[in-house]
Each structure stands twice: as structure tokens, then as C-alpha cells.
PDB file of C-alpha atoms in Angstrom:
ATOM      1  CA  UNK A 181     134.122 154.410 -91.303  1.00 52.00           C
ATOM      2  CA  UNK A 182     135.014 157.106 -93.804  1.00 78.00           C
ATOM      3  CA  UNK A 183     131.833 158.808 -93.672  1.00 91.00           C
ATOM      4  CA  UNK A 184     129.429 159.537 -91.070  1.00 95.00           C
ATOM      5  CA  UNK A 185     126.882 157.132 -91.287  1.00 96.00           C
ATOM      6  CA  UNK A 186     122.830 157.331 -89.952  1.00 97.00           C
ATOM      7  CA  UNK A 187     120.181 154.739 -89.149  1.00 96.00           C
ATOM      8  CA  UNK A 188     117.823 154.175 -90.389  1.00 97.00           C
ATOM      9  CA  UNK A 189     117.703 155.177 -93.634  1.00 95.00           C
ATOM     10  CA  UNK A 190     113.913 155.745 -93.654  1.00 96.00           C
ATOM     11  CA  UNK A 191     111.509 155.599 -90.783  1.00 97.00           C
ATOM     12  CA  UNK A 192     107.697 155.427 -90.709  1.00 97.00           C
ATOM     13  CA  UNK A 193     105.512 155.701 -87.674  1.00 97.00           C
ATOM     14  CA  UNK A 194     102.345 156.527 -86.367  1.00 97.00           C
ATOM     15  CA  UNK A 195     101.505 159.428 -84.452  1.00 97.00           C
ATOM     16  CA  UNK A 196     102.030 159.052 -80.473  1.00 97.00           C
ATOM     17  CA  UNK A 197     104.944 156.641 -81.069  1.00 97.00           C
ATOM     18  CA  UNK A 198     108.840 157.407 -79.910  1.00 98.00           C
ATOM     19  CA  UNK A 199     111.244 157.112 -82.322  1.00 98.00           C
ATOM     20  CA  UNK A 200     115.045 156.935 -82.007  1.00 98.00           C
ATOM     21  CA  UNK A 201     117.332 158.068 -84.642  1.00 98.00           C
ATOM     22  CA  UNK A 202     120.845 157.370 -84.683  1.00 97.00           C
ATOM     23  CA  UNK A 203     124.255 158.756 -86.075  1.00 97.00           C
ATOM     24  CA  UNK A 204     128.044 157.685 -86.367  1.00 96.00           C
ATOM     25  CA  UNK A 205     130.040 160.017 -86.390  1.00 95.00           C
ATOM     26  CA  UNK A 206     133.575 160.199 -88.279  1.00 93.00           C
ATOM     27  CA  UNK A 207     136.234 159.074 -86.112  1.00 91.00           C
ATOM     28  CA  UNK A 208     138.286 161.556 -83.899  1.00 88.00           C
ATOM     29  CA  UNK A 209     135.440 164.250 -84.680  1.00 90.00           C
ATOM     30  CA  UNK A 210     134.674 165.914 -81.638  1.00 89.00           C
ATOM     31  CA  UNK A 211     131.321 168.265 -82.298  1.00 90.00           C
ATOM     32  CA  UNK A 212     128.019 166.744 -83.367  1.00 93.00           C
ATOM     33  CA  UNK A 213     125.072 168.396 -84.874  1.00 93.00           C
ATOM     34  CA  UNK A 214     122.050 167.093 -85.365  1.00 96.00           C
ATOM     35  CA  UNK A 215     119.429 169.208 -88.148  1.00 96.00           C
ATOM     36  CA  UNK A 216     116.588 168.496 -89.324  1.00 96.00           C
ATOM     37  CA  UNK A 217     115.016 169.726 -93.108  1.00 93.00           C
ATOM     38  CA  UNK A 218     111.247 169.480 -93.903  1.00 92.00           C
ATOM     39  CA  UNK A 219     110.004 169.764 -97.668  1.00 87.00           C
ATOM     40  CA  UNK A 220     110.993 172.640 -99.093  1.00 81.00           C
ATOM     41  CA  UNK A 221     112.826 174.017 -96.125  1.00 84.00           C
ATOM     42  CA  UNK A 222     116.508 174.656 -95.597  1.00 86.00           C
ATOM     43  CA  UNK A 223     118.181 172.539 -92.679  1.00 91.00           C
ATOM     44  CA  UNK A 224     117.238 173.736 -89.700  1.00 93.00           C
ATOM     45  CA  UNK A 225     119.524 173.789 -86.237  1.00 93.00           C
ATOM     46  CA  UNK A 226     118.326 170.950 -83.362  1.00 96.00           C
ATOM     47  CA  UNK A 227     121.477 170.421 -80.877  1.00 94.00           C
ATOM     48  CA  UNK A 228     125.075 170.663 -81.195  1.00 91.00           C
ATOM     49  CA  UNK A 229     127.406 167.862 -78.687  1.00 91.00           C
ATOM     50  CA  UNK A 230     131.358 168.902 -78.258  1.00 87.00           C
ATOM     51  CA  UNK A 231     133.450 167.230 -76.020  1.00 83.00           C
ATOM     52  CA  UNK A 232     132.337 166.787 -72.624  1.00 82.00           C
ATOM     53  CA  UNK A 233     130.338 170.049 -72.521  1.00 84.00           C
ATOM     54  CA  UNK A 234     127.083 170.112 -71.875  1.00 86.00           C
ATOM     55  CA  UNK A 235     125.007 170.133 -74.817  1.00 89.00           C
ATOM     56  CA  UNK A 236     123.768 173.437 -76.761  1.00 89.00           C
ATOM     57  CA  UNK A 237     119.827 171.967 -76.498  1.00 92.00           C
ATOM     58  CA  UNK A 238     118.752 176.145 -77.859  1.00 91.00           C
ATOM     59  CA  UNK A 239     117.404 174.348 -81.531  1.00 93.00           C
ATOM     60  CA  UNK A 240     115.137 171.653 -80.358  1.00 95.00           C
ATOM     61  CA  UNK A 241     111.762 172.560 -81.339  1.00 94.00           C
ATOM     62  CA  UNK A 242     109.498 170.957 -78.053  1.00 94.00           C
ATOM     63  CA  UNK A 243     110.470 168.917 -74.483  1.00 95.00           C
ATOM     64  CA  UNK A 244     109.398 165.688 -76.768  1.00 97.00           C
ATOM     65  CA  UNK A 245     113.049 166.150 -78.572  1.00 97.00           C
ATOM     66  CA  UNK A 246     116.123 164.933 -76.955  1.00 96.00           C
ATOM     67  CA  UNK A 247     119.647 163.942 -77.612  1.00 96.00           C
ATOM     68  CA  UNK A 248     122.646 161.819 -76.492  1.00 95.00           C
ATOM     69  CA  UNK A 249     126.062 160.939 -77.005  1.00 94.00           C
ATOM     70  CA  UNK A 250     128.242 158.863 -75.580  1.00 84.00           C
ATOM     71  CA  UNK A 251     131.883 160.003 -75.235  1.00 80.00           C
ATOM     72  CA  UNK A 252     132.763 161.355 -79.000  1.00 79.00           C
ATOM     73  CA  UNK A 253     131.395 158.205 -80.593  1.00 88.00           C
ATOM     74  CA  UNK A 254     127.353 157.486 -81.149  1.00 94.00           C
ATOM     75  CA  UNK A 255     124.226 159.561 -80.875  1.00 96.00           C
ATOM     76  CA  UNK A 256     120.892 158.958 -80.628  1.00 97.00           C
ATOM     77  CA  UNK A 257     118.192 161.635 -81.532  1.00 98.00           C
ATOM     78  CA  UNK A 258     114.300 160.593 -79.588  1.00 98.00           C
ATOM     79  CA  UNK A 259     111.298 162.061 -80.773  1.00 98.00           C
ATOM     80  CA  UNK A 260     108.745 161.032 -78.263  1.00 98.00           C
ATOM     81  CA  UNK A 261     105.013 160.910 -78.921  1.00 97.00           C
ATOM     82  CA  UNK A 262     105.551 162.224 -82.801  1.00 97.00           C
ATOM     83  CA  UNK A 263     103.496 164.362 -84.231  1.00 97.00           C
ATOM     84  CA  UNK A 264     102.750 164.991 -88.127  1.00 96.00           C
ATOM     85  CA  UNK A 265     104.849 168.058 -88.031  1.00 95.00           C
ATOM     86  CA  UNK A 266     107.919 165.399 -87.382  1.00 97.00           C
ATOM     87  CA  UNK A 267     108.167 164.274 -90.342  1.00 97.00           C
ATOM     88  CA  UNK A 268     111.683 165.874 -91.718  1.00 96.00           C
ATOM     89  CA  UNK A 269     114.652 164.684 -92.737  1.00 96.00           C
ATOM     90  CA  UNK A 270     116.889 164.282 -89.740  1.00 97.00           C
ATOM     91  CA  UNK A 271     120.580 164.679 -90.741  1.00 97.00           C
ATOM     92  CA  UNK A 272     123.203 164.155 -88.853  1.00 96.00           C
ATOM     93  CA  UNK A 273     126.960 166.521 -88.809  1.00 94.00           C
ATOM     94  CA  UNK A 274     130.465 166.174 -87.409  1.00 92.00           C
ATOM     95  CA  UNK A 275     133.547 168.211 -87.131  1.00 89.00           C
ATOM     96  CA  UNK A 276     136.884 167.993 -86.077  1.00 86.00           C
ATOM     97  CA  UNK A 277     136.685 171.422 -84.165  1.00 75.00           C
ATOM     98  CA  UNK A 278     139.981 171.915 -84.193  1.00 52.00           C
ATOM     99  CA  UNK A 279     141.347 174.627 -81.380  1.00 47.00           C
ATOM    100  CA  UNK A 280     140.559 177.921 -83.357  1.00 52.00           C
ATOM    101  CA  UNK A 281     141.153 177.418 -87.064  1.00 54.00           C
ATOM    102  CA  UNK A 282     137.486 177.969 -88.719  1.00 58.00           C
ATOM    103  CA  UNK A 283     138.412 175.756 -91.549  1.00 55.00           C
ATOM    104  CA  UNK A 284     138.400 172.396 -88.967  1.00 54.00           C
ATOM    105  CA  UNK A 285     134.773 173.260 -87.868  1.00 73.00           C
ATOM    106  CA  UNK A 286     133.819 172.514 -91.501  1.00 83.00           C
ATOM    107  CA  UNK A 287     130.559 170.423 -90.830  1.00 89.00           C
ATOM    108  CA  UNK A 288     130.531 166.706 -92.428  1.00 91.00           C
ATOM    109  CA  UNK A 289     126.674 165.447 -92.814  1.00 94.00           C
ATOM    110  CA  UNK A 290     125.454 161.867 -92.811  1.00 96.00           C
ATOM    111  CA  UNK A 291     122.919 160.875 -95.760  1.00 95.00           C
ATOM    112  CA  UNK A 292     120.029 161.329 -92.912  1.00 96.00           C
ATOM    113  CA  UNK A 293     116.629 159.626 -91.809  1.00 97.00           C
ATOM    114  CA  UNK A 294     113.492 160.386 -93.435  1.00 96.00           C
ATOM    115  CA  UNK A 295     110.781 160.487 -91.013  1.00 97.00           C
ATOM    116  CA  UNK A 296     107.545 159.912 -91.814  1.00 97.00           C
ATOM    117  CA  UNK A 297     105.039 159.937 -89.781  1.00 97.00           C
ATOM    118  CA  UNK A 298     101.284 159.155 -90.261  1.00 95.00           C
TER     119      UNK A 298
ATOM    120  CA  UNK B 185     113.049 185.342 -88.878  1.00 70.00           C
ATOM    121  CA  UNK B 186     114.768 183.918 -91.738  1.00 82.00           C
ATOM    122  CA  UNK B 187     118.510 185.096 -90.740  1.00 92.00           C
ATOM    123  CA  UNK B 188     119.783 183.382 -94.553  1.00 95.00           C
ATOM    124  CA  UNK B 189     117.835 183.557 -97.416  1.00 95.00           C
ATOM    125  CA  UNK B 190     118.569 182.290-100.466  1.00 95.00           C
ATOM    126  CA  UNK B 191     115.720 184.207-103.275  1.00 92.00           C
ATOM    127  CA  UNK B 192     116.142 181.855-106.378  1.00 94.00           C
ATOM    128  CA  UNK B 193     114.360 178.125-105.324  1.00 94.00           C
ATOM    129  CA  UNK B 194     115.144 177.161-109.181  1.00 96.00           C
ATOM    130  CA  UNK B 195     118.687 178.474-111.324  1.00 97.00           C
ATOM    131  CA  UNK B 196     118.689 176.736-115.031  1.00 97.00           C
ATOM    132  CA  UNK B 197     122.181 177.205-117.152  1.00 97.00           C
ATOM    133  CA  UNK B 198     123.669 176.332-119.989  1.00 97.00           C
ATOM    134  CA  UNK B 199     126.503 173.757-119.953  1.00 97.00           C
ATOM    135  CA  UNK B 200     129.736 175.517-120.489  1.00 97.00           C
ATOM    136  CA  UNK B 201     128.273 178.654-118.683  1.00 97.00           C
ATOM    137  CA  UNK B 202     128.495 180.545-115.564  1.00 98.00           C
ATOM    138  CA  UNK B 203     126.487 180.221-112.529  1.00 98.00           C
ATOM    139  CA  UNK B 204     125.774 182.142-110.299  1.00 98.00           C
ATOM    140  CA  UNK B 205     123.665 181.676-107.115  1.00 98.00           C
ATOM    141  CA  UNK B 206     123.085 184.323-104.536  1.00 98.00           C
ATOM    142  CA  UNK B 207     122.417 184.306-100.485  1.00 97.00           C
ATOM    143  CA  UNK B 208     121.572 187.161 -98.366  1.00 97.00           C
ATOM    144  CA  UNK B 209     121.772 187.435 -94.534  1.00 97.00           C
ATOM    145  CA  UNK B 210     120.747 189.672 -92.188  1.00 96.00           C
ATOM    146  CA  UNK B 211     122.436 188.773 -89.111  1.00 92.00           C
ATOM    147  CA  UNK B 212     126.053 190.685 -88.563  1.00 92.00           C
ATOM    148  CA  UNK B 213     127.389 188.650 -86.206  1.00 90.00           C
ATOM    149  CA  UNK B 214     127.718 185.866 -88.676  1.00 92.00           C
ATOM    150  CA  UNK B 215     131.955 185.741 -89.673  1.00 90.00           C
ATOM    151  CA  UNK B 216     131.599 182.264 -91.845  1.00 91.00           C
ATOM    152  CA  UNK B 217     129.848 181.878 -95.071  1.00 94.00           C
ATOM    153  CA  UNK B 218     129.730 178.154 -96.529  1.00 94.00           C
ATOM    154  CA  UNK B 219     128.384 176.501 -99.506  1.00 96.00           C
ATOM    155  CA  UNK B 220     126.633 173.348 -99.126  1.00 96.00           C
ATOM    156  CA  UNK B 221     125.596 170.584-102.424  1.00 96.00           C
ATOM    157  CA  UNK B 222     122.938 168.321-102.182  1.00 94.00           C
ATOM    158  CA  UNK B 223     122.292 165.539-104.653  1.00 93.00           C
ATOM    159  CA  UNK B 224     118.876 163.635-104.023  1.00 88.00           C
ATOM    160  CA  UNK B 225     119.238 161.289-101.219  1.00 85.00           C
ATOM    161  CA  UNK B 226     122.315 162.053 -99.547  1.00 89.00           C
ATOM    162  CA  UNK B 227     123.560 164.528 -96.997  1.00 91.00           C
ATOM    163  CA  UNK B 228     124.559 168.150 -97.916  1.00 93.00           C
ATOM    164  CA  UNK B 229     128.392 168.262 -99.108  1.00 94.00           C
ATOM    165  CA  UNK B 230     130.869 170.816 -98.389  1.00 93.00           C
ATOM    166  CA  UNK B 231     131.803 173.031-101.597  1.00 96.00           C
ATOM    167  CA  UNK B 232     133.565 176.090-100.316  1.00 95.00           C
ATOM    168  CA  UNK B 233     133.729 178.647 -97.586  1.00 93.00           C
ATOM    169  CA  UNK B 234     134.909 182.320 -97.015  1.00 94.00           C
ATOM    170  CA  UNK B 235     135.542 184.411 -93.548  1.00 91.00           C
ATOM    171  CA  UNK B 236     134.458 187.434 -93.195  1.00 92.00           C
ATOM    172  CA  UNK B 237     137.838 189.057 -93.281  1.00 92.00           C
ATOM    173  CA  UNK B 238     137.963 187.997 -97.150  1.00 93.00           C
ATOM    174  CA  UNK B 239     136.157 188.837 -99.812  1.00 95.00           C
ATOM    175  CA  UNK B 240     136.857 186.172-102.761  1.00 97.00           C
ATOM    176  CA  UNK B 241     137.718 182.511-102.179  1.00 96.00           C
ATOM    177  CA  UNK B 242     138.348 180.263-105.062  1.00 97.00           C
ATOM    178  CA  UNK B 243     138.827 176.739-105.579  1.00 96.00           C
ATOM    179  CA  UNK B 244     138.966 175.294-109.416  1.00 97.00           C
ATOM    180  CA  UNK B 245     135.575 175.889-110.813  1.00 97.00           C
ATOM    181  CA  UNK B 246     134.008 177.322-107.626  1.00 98.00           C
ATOM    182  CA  UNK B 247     134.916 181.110-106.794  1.00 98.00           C
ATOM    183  CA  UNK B 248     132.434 182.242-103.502  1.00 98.00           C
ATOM    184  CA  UNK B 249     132.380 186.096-103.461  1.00 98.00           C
ATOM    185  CA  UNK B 250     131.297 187.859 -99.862  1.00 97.00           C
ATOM    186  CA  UNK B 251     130.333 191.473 -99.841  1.00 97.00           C
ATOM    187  CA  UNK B 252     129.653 192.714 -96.065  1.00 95.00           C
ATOM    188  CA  UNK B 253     128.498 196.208 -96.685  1.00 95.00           C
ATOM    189  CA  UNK B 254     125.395 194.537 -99.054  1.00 96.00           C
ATOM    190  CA  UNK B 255     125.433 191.176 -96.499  1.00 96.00           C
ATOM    191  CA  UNK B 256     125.786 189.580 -99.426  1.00 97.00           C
ATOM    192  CA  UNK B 257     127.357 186.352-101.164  1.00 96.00           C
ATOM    193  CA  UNK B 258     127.560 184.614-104.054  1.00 98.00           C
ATOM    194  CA  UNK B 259     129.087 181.077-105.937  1.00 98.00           C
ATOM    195  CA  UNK B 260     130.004 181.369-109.392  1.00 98.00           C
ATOM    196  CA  UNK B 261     130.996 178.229-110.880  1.00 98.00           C
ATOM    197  CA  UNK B 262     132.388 178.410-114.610  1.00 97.00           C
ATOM    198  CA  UNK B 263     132.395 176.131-116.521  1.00 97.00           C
ATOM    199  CA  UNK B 264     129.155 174.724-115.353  1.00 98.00           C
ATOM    200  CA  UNK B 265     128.655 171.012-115.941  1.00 97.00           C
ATOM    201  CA  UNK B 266     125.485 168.731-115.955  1.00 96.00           C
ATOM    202  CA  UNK B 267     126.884 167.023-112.649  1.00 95.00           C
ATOM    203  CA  UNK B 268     126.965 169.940-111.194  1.00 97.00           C
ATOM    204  CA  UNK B 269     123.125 169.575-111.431  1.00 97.00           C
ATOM    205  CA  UNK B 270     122.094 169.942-107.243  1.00 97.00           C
ATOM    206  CA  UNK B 271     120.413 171.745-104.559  1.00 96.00           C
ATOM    207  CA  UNK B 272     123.018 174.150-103.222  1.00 97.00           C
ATOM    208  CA  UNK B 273     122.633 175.669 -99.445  1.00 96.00           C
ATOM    209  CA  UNK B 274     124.385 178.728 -97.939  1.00 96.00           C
ATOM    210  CA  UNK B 275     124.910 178.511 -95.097  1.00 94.00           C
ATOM    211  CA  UNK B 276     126.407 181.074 -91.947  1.00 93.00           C
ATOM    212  CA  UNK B 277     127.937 180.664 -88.286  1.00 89.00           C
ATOM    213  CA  UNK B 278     129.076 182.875 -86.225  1.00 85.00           C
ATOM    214  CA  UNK B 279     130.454 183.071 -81.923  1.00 76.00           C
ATOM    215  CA  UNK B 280     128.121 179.797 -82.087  1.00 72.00           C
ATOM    216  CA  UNK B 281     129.233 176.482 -83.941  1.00 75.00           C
ATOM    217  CA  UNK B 282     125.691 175.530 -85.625  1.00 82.00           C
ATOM    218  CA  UNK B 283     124.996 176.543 -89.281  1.00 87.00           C
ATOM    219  CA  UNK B 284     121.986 178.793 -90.151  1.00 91.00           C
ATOM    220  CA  UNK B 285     121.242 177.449 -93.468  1.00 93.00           C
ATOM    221  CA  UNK B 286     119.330 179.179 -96.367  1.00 94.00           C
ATOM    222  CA  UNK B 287     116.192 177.361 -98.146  1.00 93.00           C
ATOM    223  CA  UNK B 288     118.529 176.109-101.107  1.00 94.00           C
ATOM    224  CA  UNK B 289     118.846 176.676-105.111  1.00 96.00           C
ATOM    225  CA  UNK B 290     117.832 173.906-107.215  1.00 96.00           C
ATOM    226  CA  UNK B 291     120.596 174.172-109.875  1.00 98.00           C
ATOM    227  CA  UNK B 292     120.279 172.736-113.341  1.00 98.00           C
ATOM    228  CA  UNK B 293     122.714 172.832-115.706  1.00 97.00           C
ATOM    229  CA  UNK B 294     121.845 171.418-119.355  1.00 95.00           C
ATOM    230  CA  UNK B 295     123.657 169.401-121.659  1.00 90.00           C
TER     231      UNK B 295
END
């Protein structure tokens, strides 16, 4: 697609569930960022994929948070046993991350999930 | 430990004028400045950017201005226009890829 696209669009849940969040990524984009904004806030760093390197994990907020992608394509964001304090947007980034030009790490975000949670 | 703050939640301007929104950061290790715009509902689009080794960038409209002695930087757009009605985010990175965004500027610009 042109854009990189998130599901779903909205999300409600109660608290204790696990939720999975998910993002598409633009084609040939190699880095993938996952933030998350609560009301008011500015986005706020959760875990950054590029390549086949391990993943920079130093944003998520708890052990309930984890991430995954598979090759350069999809990734899934899980949220296990949520908590009130989940509820965020959850917004999704990817770059080209070209080899050393700063201008091809310029970060393209997906419209994001709005978690709610009860 | 806010690292980029951004003072003004709220910026109102006349259509036709300048506007000016202003981000300071206290981390000197950051070398890239962005500008982010945010229309309800969506994900944050990419305005503008600036390295640190510059210290004006313009494109049309938007001109982002970075002064390192003050950790300091601004967006002027002029002419403003009521589409450019949006939350704006600065935003910083530095050795490490992820953005360290500021709380964001509600800009309104009236017809």
C-alpha cells in the first residue's frame, strides 16, 4: 500500500485482557517504530525493529509489552493483562533507513489504534 | 525528564499571518530536529527537518530555524492558512533512531 496502514482502528477492552495491535508497514521500509500517545501527551518511544537486528525493547513501559516482526513486513504490538493506564493511542512508524543519509530515516506514521480500556 | 518540550499547548493566528511555534530541548546529543502535523484522527505527518550542522531550513511556507547555543528551534510558516489548522510536534533523534517528541502546539489559524 502507499501508506502504512494499522489495525484496528479502535480497540476496547476490559482490564486483564491481551490485546494485539497490528501495523503494515510501507513496502521496502526497513526500521519500525512503534509509539504510543496518551491524552494530552506527546508520542512517546515503545520499540524500534531494523533489519534482522535484534530489537531496541529500551521504550516499553512493563514485561506485559511486547513486539514482533516478521522479516521487514508485519508487526504485531501485545499488551497482556491491560491495565487502565493502556489506554493510548498506539501509532505505528516506518523508514527507509537508508545507509547514512539522515533525510531516509524520516519516520512515516500509520493513523494508529485507540485503546481503550475499561 | 522531559528531554523536548514544546511551552505553548494552544497558538491562535490570523490568516495571512506568521506563525511561529517554538521547542526547546535539553539533551545535546540530539543532531536532528523534525516537525511533525497532526490533523484529528490520523497519524503525525512529516513537515520539515534541520541537522544540527544547519541553522535555517526552508521549504515553501515552512522555514524551521535551529539555534544550538539556546537549544532552541522554531517553525515559522507565512502565510498561515486555515488548513494549516493542526497539532504540530517537534520532535529530536540523535546516535539512536527513535524520536523524542515534544507535547505538541494546537495551532489555529482563523479565517
Amino acid at each position: 500500500g502507499a501508506g502504512v496502514s494499522q489495525s484496528p482502528s479502535n480497540k476496547v477492552t476490559e482490564k486483564g485482557k491481551d490485546v494485539e495491535l497490528r501495523c503494515d508497514p510501507i513496502s521496502g521500509h526497513t526500521a519500525l517504530y512503534w509509539y504510543r500517545q496518551r491524552l494530552g501527551q506527546g508520542l512517546e518511544f515503545l520499540i524500534y525493529f531494523q533489519g534482522n537486528s535484534a530489537p531496541d525493547k529500551s521504550g516499553l513501559p512493563s514485561d506485559r509489552f511486547s513486539a514482533e516482526r516478521t522479516g521487514e513486513s508485519v508487526s504485531t504490538l501485545t499488551i497482556q493483562r491491560t491495565q487502565q493506564e493502556d489506554s493510548a493511542v498506539y501509532l505505528c512508524a516506518s523508514s527507509l533507513e537508508g545507509a547514512g543519509a539522515r533525510s531516509t530515516d524520516t519516520q512515516y506514521f500509520g493513523p494508529g489504534t485507540r485503546l481503550t480500556v475499561l | 525528564d522531559q528531554q523536548v518540550k514544546q511551552n505553548s499547548p494552544s497558538l491562535s493566528v490570523q490568516e495571512g499571518r506568521i506563525s511561529i511555534l517554538n521547542c526547546d530541548y535539553t539533551n545535546s546529543m540530539f543532531d536532528y530536529f523534525l516537525w511533525y502535523k497532526k490533523y484529528p484522527a490520523e497519524g503525525p505527518t512529516f513537515l520539515i527537518s534541520i541537522s544540527s550542522i544547519k541553522d535555517k531550513n526552508e521549504d515553501g511556507r515552512f522555514t524551521v530555524f535551529l539555534n544550538k547555543s539556546a537549544k532552541h528551534l522554531s517553525l515559522h510558516i507565512v502565510p498561515s492558512q486555515p488548513g494549516d489548522s493542526a497539532v504540530y510536534f517537534c520532535a529530536a533523534s540523535g546516535w539512536a533512531r527513535q524520536l523524542t517528541f515534544g507535547s505538541g502546539t494546537q495551532l489555529t489559524v482563523l479565517p
